[in-house]
Amino acid sequence: MRVVHYQRRPRAVLNHSIEQSFALVREALVGRVDVTLAVAPHESRGIRDRLAIVADAARQPGDLVHVLGDITFAAARTAPARTIVTVLDTVHETWPSGLERAVIEWLWLDVPARRGVTFVA
């Protein structure tokens, strides 16, 4: 089985725990599962960059695409039968209600939940 870990483009500061955790997972799977790392082509900022991330995730080879970190929306066009999405943080649930919260819940949670197998940790 060929697995692709699809993760966000690293930022200069903060938000590296998921990448470090899954680097350890890939190390532990060496010799048992063919796991490769694919990094999103852009940071998750703005609609154009996010659409490019969605398109890039959909083109990933492999039997399974595992979307990691805060780019769960990347699963919007991947094949549901070969997609896993890991949701680690739902801090937006503490935000006030409104359009921004509704859009974030829809793109980051609802769409991925309908597109693949979602694990919430």
JSON list of N, CA and C in Angstrom, two decimals, residues 62-108:
[
{"chain": "A", "resi": 62, "resn": "GLY", "atom": "N", "xyz": [-0.98, 7.46, -4.98]},
{"chain": "A", "resi": 62, "resn": "GLY", "atom": "CA", "xyz": [-1.03, 6.61, -3.79]},
{"chain": "A", "resi": 62, "resn": "GLY", "atom": "C", "xyz": [-2.38, 5.97, -3.63]},
{"chain": "A", "resi": 63, "resn": "ASP", "atom": "N", "xyz": [-2.39, 4.92, -2.84]},
{"chain": "A", "resi": 63, "resn": "ASP", "atom": "CA", "xyz": [-3.63, 4.21, -2.55]},
{"chain": "A", "resi": 63, "resn": "ASP", "atom": "C", "xyz": [-4.44, 4.94, -1.50]},
{"chain": "A", "resi": 64, "resn": "LEU", "atom": "N", "xyz": [-3.77, 5.73, -0.68]},
{"chain": "A", "resi": 64, "resn": "LEU", "atom": "CA", "xyz": [-4.41, 6.44, 0.41]},
{"chain": "A", "resi": 64, "resn": "LEU", "atom": "C", "xyz": [-3.77, 7.81, 0.56]},
{"chain": "A", "resi": 65, "resn": "VAL", "atom": "N", "xyz": [-4.59, 8.84, 0.70]},
{"chain": "A", "resi": 65, "resn": "VAL", "atom": "CA", "xyz": [-4.11, 10.20, 0.97]},
{"chain": "A", "resi": 65, "resn": "VAL", "atom": "C", "xyz": [-4.59, 10.56, 2.37]},
{"chain": "A", "resi": 66, "resn": "HIS", "atom": "N", "xyz": [-3.64, 10.86, 3.23]},
{"chain": "A", "resi": 66, "resn": "HIS", "atom": "CA", "xyz": [-3.94, 11.21, 4.62]},
{"chain": "A", "resi": 66, "resn": "HIS", "atom": "C", "xyz": [-3.66, 12.69, 4.79]},
{"chain": "A", "resi": 67, "resn": "VAL", "atom": "N", "xyz": [-4.71, 13.49, 4.92]},
{"chain": "A", "resi": 67, "resn": "VAL", "atom": "CA", "xyz": [-4.59, 14.94, 5.05]},
{"chain": "A", "resi": 67, "resn": "VAL", "atom": "C", "xyz": [-4.38, 15.26, 6.53]},
{"chain": "A", "resi": 68, "resn": "LEU", "atom": "N", "xyz": [-3.31, 16.02, 6.81]},
{"chain": "A", "resi": 68, "resn": "LEU", "atom": "CA", "xyz": [-2.89, 16.32, 8.17]},
{"chain": "A", "resi": 68, "resn": "LEU", "atom": "C", "xyz": [-2.94, 17.81, 8.46]},
{"chain": "A", "resi": 69, "resn": "GLY", "atom": "N", "xyz": [-3.17, 18.15, 9.70]},
{"chain": "A", "resi": 69, "resn": "GLY", "atom": "CA", "xyz": [-3.07, 19.54, 10.13]},
{"chain": "A", "resi": 69, "resn": "GLY", "atom": "C", "xyz": [-4.28, 20.37, 9.79]},
{"chain": "A", "resi": 70, "resn": "ASP", "atom": "N", "xyz": [-4.07, 21.68, 9.74]},
{"chain": "A", "resi": 70, "resn": "ASP", "atom": "CA", "xyz": [-5.19, 22.60, 9.59]},
{"chain": "A", "resi": 70, "resn": "ASP", "atom": "C", "xyz": [-5.57, 22.87, 8.14]},
{"chain": "A", "resi": 71, "resn": "ILE", "atom": "N", "xyz": [-5.29, 21.92, 7.25]},
{"chain": "A", "resi": 71, "resn": "ILE", "atom": "CA", "xyz": [-5.72, 22.06, 5.85]},
{"chain": "A", "resi": 71, "resn": "ILE", "atom": "C", "xyz": [-6.70, 20.95, 5.50]},
{"chain": "A", "resi": 72, "resn": "THR", "atom": "N", "xyz": [-7.59, 20.64, 6.42]},
{"chain": "A", "resi": 72, "resn": "THR", "atom": "CA", "xyz": [-8.55, 19.57, 6.19]},
{"chain": "A", "resi": 72, "resn": "THR", "atom": "C", "xyz": [-9.38, 19.80, 4.94]},
{"chain": "A", "resi": 73, "resn": "PHE", "atom": "N", "xyz": [-9.58, 21.06, 4.57]},
{"chain": "A", "resi": 73, "resn": "PHE", "atom": "CA", "xyz": [-10.32, 21.40, 3.35]},
{"chain": "A", "resi": 73, "resn": "PHE", "atom": "C", "xyz": [-9.68, 20.81, 2.11]},
{"chain": "A", "resi": 74, "resn": "ALA", "atom": "N", "xyz": [-8.40, 20.42, 2.19]},
{"chain": "A", "resi": 74, "resn": "ALA", "atom": "CA", "xyz": [-7.70, 19.85, 1.04]},
{"chain": "A", "resi": 74, "resn": "ALA", "atom": "C", "xyz": [-8.37, 18.57, 0.54]},
{"chain": "A", "resi": 75, "resn": "ALA", "atom": "N", "xyz": [-9.18, 17.94, 1.39]},
{"chain": "A", "resi": 75, "resn": "ALA", "atom": "CA", "xyz": [-9.87, 16.71, 1.00]},
{"chain": "A", "resi": 75, "resn": "ALA", "atom": "C", "xyz": [-11.13, 16.97, 0.18]},
{"chain": "A", "resi": 76, "resn": "ALA", "atom": "N", "xyz": [-11.40, 18.20, -0.17]},
{"chain": "A", "resi": 76, "resn": "ALA", "atom": "CA", "xyz": [-12.63, 18.55, -0.87]},
{"chain": "A", "resi": 76, "resn": "ALA", "atom": "C", "xyz": [-12.77, 17.87, -2.23]},
{"chain": "A", "resi": 77, "resn": "ARG", "atom": "N", "xyz": [-11.64, 17.48, -2.87]},
{"chain": "A", "resi": 77, "resn": "ARG", "atom": "CA", "xyz": [-11.73, 16.85, -4.19]},
{"chain": "A", "resi": 77, "resn": "ARG", "atom": "C", "xyz": [-10.96, 15.55, -4.28]},
{"chain": "A", "resi": 78, "resn": "THR", "atom": "N", "xyz": [-10.48, 15.04, -3.16]},
{"chain": "A", "resi": 78, "resn": "THR", "atom": "CA", "xyz": [-9.81, 13.74, -3.20]},
{"chain": "A", "resi": 78, "resn": "THR", "atom": "C", "xyz": [-10.87, 12.65, -3.25]},
{"chain": "A", "resi": 79, "resn": "ALA", "atom": "N", "xyz": [-10.50, 11.49, -3.71]},
{"chain": "A", "resi": 79, "resn": "ALA", "atom": "CA", "xyz": [-11.45, 10.37, -3.80]},
{"chain": "A", "resi": 79, "resn": "ALA", "atom": "C", "xyz": [-11.80, 9.91, -2.38]},
{"chain": "A", "resi": 80, "resn": "PRO", "atom": "N", "xyz": [-13.07, 9.93, -2.02]},
{"chain": "A", "resi": 80, "resn": "PRO", "atom": "CA", "xyz": [-13.45, 9.59, -0.64]},
{"chain": "A", "resi": 80, "resn": "PRO", "atom": "C", "xyz": [-12.97, 8.21, -0.19]},
{"chain": "A", "resi": 81, "resn": "ALA", "atom": "N", "xyz": [-12.97, 7.24, -1.07]},
{"chain": "A", "resi": 81, "resn": "ALA", "atom": "CA", "xyz": [-12.59, 5.89, -0.69]},
{"chain": "A", "resi": 81, "resn": "ALA", "atom": "C", "xyz": [-11.10, 5.77, -0.37]},
{"chain": "A", "resi": 82, "resn": "ARG", "atom": "N", "xyz": [-10.31, 6.77, -0.74]},
{"chain": "A", "resi": 82, "resn": "ARG", "atom": "CA", "xyz": [-8.87, 6.69, -0.47]},
{"chain": "A", "resi": 82, "resn": "ARG", "atom": "C", "xyz": [-8.37, 7.87, 0.36]},
{"chain": "A", "resi": 83, "resn": "THR", "atom": "N", "xyz": [-9.26, 8.45, 1.17]},
{"chain": "A", "resi": 83, "resn": "THR", "atom": "CA", "xyz": [-8.92, 9.65, 1.93]},
{"chain": "A", "resi": 83, "resn": "THR", "atom": "C", "xyz": [-9.16, 9.47, 3.42]},
{"chain": "A", "resi": 84, "resn": "ILE", "atom": "N", "xyz": [-8.17, 9.90, 4.20]},
{"chain": "A", "resi": 84, "resn": "ILE", "atom": "CA", "xyz": [-8.29, 10.01, 5.65]},
{"chain": "A", "resi": 84, "resn": "ILE", "atom": "C", "xyz": [-7.97, 11.45, 5.99]},
{"chain": "A", "resi": 85, "resn": "VAL", "atom": "N", "xyz": [-8.76, 12.02, 6.88]},
{"chain": "A", "resi": 85, "resn": "VAL", "atom": "CA", "xyz": [-8.52, 13.39, 7.35]},
{"chain": "A", "resi": 85, "resn": "VAL", "atom": "C", "xyz": [-8.36, 13.34, 8.86]},
{"chain": "A", "resi": 86, "resn": "THR", "atom": "N", "xyz": [-7.29, 13.92, 9.36]},
{"chain": "A", "resi": 86, "resn": "THR", "atom": "CA", "xyz": [-7.09, 14.01, 10.80]},
{"chain": "A", "resi": 86, "resn": "THR", "atom": "C", "xyz": [-7.38, 15.43, 11.23]},
{"chain": "A", "resi": 87, "resn": "VAL", "atom": "N", "xyz": [-8.35, 15.58, 12.12]},
{"chain": "A", "resi": 87, "resn": "VAL", "atom": "CA", "xyz": [-8.72, 16.89, 12.67]},
{"chain": "A", "resi": 87, "resn": "VAL", "atom": "C", "xyz": [-8.17, 16.93, 14.09]},
{"chain": "A", "resi": 88, "resn": "LEU", "atom": "N", "xyz": [-7.28, 17.87, 14.35]},
{"chain": "A", "resi": 88, "resn": "LEU", "atom": "CA", "xyz": [-6.65, 17.92, 15.66]},
{"chain": "A", "resi": 88, "resn": "LEU", "atom": "C", "xyz": [-7.12, 19.09, 16.51]},
{"chain": "A", "resi": 89, "resn": "ASP", "atom": "N", "xyz": [-7.66, 20.10, 15.89]},
{"chain": "A", "resi": 89, "resn": "ASP", "atom": "CA", "xyz": [-7.95, 21.32, 16.64]},
{"chain": "A", "resi": 89, "resn": "ASP", "atom": "C", "xyz": [-9.27, 21.91, 16.15]},
{"chain": "A", "resi": 90, "resn": "THR", "atom": "N", "xyz": [-10.17, 22.12, 17.05]},
{"chain": "A", "resi": 90, "resn": "THR", "atom": "CA", "xyz": [-11.43, 22.76, 16.69]},
{"chain": "A", "resi": 90, "resn": "THR", "atom": "C", "xyz": [-11.60, 24.04, 17.51]},
{"chain": "A", "resi": 91, "resn": "VAL", "atom": "N", "xyz": [-10.53, 24.81, 17.62]},
{"chain": "A", "resi": 91, "resn": "VAL", "atom": "CA", "xyz": [-10.54, 26.04, 18.41]},
{"chain": "A", "resi": 91, "resn": "VAL", "atom": "C", "xyz": [-11.59, 27.02, 17.89]},
{"chain": "A", "resi": 92, "resn": "HIS", "atom": "N", "xyz": [-11.92, 26.93, 16.63]},
{"chain": "A", "resi": 92, "resn": "HIS", "atom": "CA", "xyz": [-12.92, 27.85, 16.08]},
{"chain": "A", "resi": 92, "resn": "HIS", "atom": "C", "xyz": [-14.27, 27.69, 16.78]},
{"chain": "A", "resi": 93, "resn": "GLU", "atom": "N", "xyz": [-14.49, 26.56, 17.45]},
{"chain": "A", "resi": 93, "resn": "GLU", "atom": "CA", "xyz": [-15.74, 26.35, 18.17]},
{"chain": "A", "resi": 93, "resn": "GLU", "atom": "C", "xyz": [-15.89, 27.36, 19.32]},
{"chain": "A", "resi": 94, "resn": "THR", "atom": "N", "xyz": [-14.80, 27.97, 19.75]},
{"chain": "A", "resi": 94, "resn": "THR", "atom": "CA", "xyz": [-14.86, 28.96, 20.81]},
{"chain": "A", "resi": 94, "resn": "THR", "atom": "C", "xyz": [-15.10, 30.36, 20.27]},
{"chain": "A", "resi": 95, "resn": "TRP", "atom": "N", "xyz": [-15.06, 30.53, 18.96]},
{"chain": "A", "resi": 95, "resn": "TRP", "atom": "CA", "xyz": [-15.27, 31.84, 18.35]},
{"chain": "A", "resi": 95, "resn": "TRP", "atom": "C", "xyz": [-16.74, 32.22, 18.41]},
{"chain": "A", "resi": 96, "resn": "PRO", "atom": "N", "xyz": [-17.02, 33.51, 18.36]},
{"chain": "A", "resi": 96, "resn": "PRO", "atom": "CA", "xyz": [-18.42, 33.93, 18.31]},
{"chain": "A", "resi": 96, "resn": "PRO", "atom": "C", "xyz": [-19.07, 33.43, 17.03]},
{"chain": "A", "resi": 97, "resn": "SER", "atom": "N", "xyz": [-20.37, 33.31, 17.06]},
{"chain": "A", "resi": 97, "resn": "SER", "atom": "CA", "xyz": [-21.07, 32.87, 15.87]},
{"chain": "A", "resi": 97, "resn": "SER", "atom": "C", "xyz": [-20.99, 33.95, 14.80]},
{"chain": "A", "resi": 98, "resn": "GLY", "atom": "N", "xyz": [-21.32, 33.56, 13.60]},
{"chain": "A", "resi": 98, "resn": "GLY", "atom": "CA", "xyz": [-21.30, 34.51, 12.50]},
{"chain": "A", "resi": 98, "resn": "GLY", "atom": "C", "xyz": [-20.88, 33.83, 11.22]},
{"chain": "A", "resi": 99, "resn": "LEU", "atom": "N", "xyz": [-20.80, 34.62, 10.17]},
{"chain": "A", "resi": 99, "resn": "LEU", "atom": "CA", "xyz": [-20.48, 34.11, 8.86]},
{"chain": "A", "resi": 99, "resn": "LEU", "atom": "C", "xyz": [-19.09, 33.46, 8.81]},
{"chain": "A", "resi": 100, "resn": "GLU", "atom": "N", "xyz": [-18.09, 34.10, 9.40]},
{"chain": "A", "resi": 100, "resn": "GLU", "atom": "CA", "xyz": [-16.73, 33.55, 9.36]},
{"chain": "A", "resi": 100, "resn": "GLU", "atom": "C", "xyz": [-16.68, 32.17, 10.02]},
{"chain": "A", "resi": 101, "resn": "ARG", "atom": "N", "xyz": [-17.29, 32.04, 11.16]},
{"chain": "A", "resi": 101, "resn": "ARG", "atom": "CA", "xyz": [-17.31, 30.74, 11.85]},
{"chain": "A", "resi": 101, "resn": "ARG", "atom": "C", "xyz": [-18.04, 29.70, 11.00]},
{"chain": "A", "resi": 102, "resn": "ALA", "atom": "N", "xyz": [-19.17, 30.08, 10.41]},
{"chain": "A", "resi": 102, "resn": "ALA", "atom": "CA", "xyz": [-19.95, 29.14, 9.59]},
{"chain": "A", "resi": 102, "resn": "ALA", "atom": "C", "xyz": [-19.15, 28.67, 8.38]},
{"chain": "A", "resi": 103, "resn": "VAL", "atom": "N", "xyz": [-18.43, 29.57, 7.74]},
{"chain": "A", "resi": 103, "resn": "VAL", "atom": "CA", "xyz": [-17.61, 29.20, 6.57]},
{"chain": "A", "resi": 103, "resn": "VAL", "atom": "C", "xyz": [-16.48, 28.27, 6.99]},
{"chain": "A", "resi": 104, "resn": "ILE", "atom": "N", "xyz": [-15.83, 28.60, 8.09]},
{"chain": "A", "resi": 104, "resn": "ILE", "atom": "CA", "xyz": [-14.72, 27.77, 8.57]},
{"chain": "A", "resi": 104, "resn": "ILE", "atom": "C", "xyz": [-15.23, 26.38, 8.93]},
{"chain": "A", "resi": 105, "resn": "GLU", "atom": "N", "xyz": [-16.35, 26.29, 9.65]},
{"chain": "A", "resi": 105, "resn": "GLU", "atom": "CA", "xyz": [-16.90, 24.98, 10.00]},
{"chain": "A", "resi": 105, "resn": "GLU", "atom": "C", "xyz": [-17.25, 24.19, 8.74]},
{"chain": "A", "resi": 106, "resn": "TRP", "atom": "N", "xyz": [-17.81, 24.85, 7.76]},
{"chain": "A", "resi": 106, "resn": "TRP", "atom": "CA", "xyz": [-18.21, 24.17, 6.53]},
{"chain": "A", "resi": 106, "resn": "TRP", "atom": "C", "xyz": [-16.99, 23.65, 5.77]},
{"chain": "A", "resi": 107, "resn": "LEU", "atom": "N", "xyz": [-15.99, 24.52, 5.53]},
{"chain": "A", "resi": 107, "resn": "LEU", "atom": "CA", "xyz": [-14.83, 24.11, 4.74]},
{"chain": "A", "resi": 107, "resn": "LEU", "atom": "C", "xyz": [-13.88, 23.19, 5.49]},
{"chain": "A", "resi": 108, "resn": "TRP", "atom": "N", "xyz": [-13.64, 23.46, 6.77]},
{"chain": "A", "resi": 108, "resn": "TRP", "atom": "CA", "xyz": [-12.63, 22.69, 7.51]},
{"chain": "A", "resi": 108, "resn": "TRP", "atom": "C", "xyz": [-13.19, 21.43, 8.15]}
]
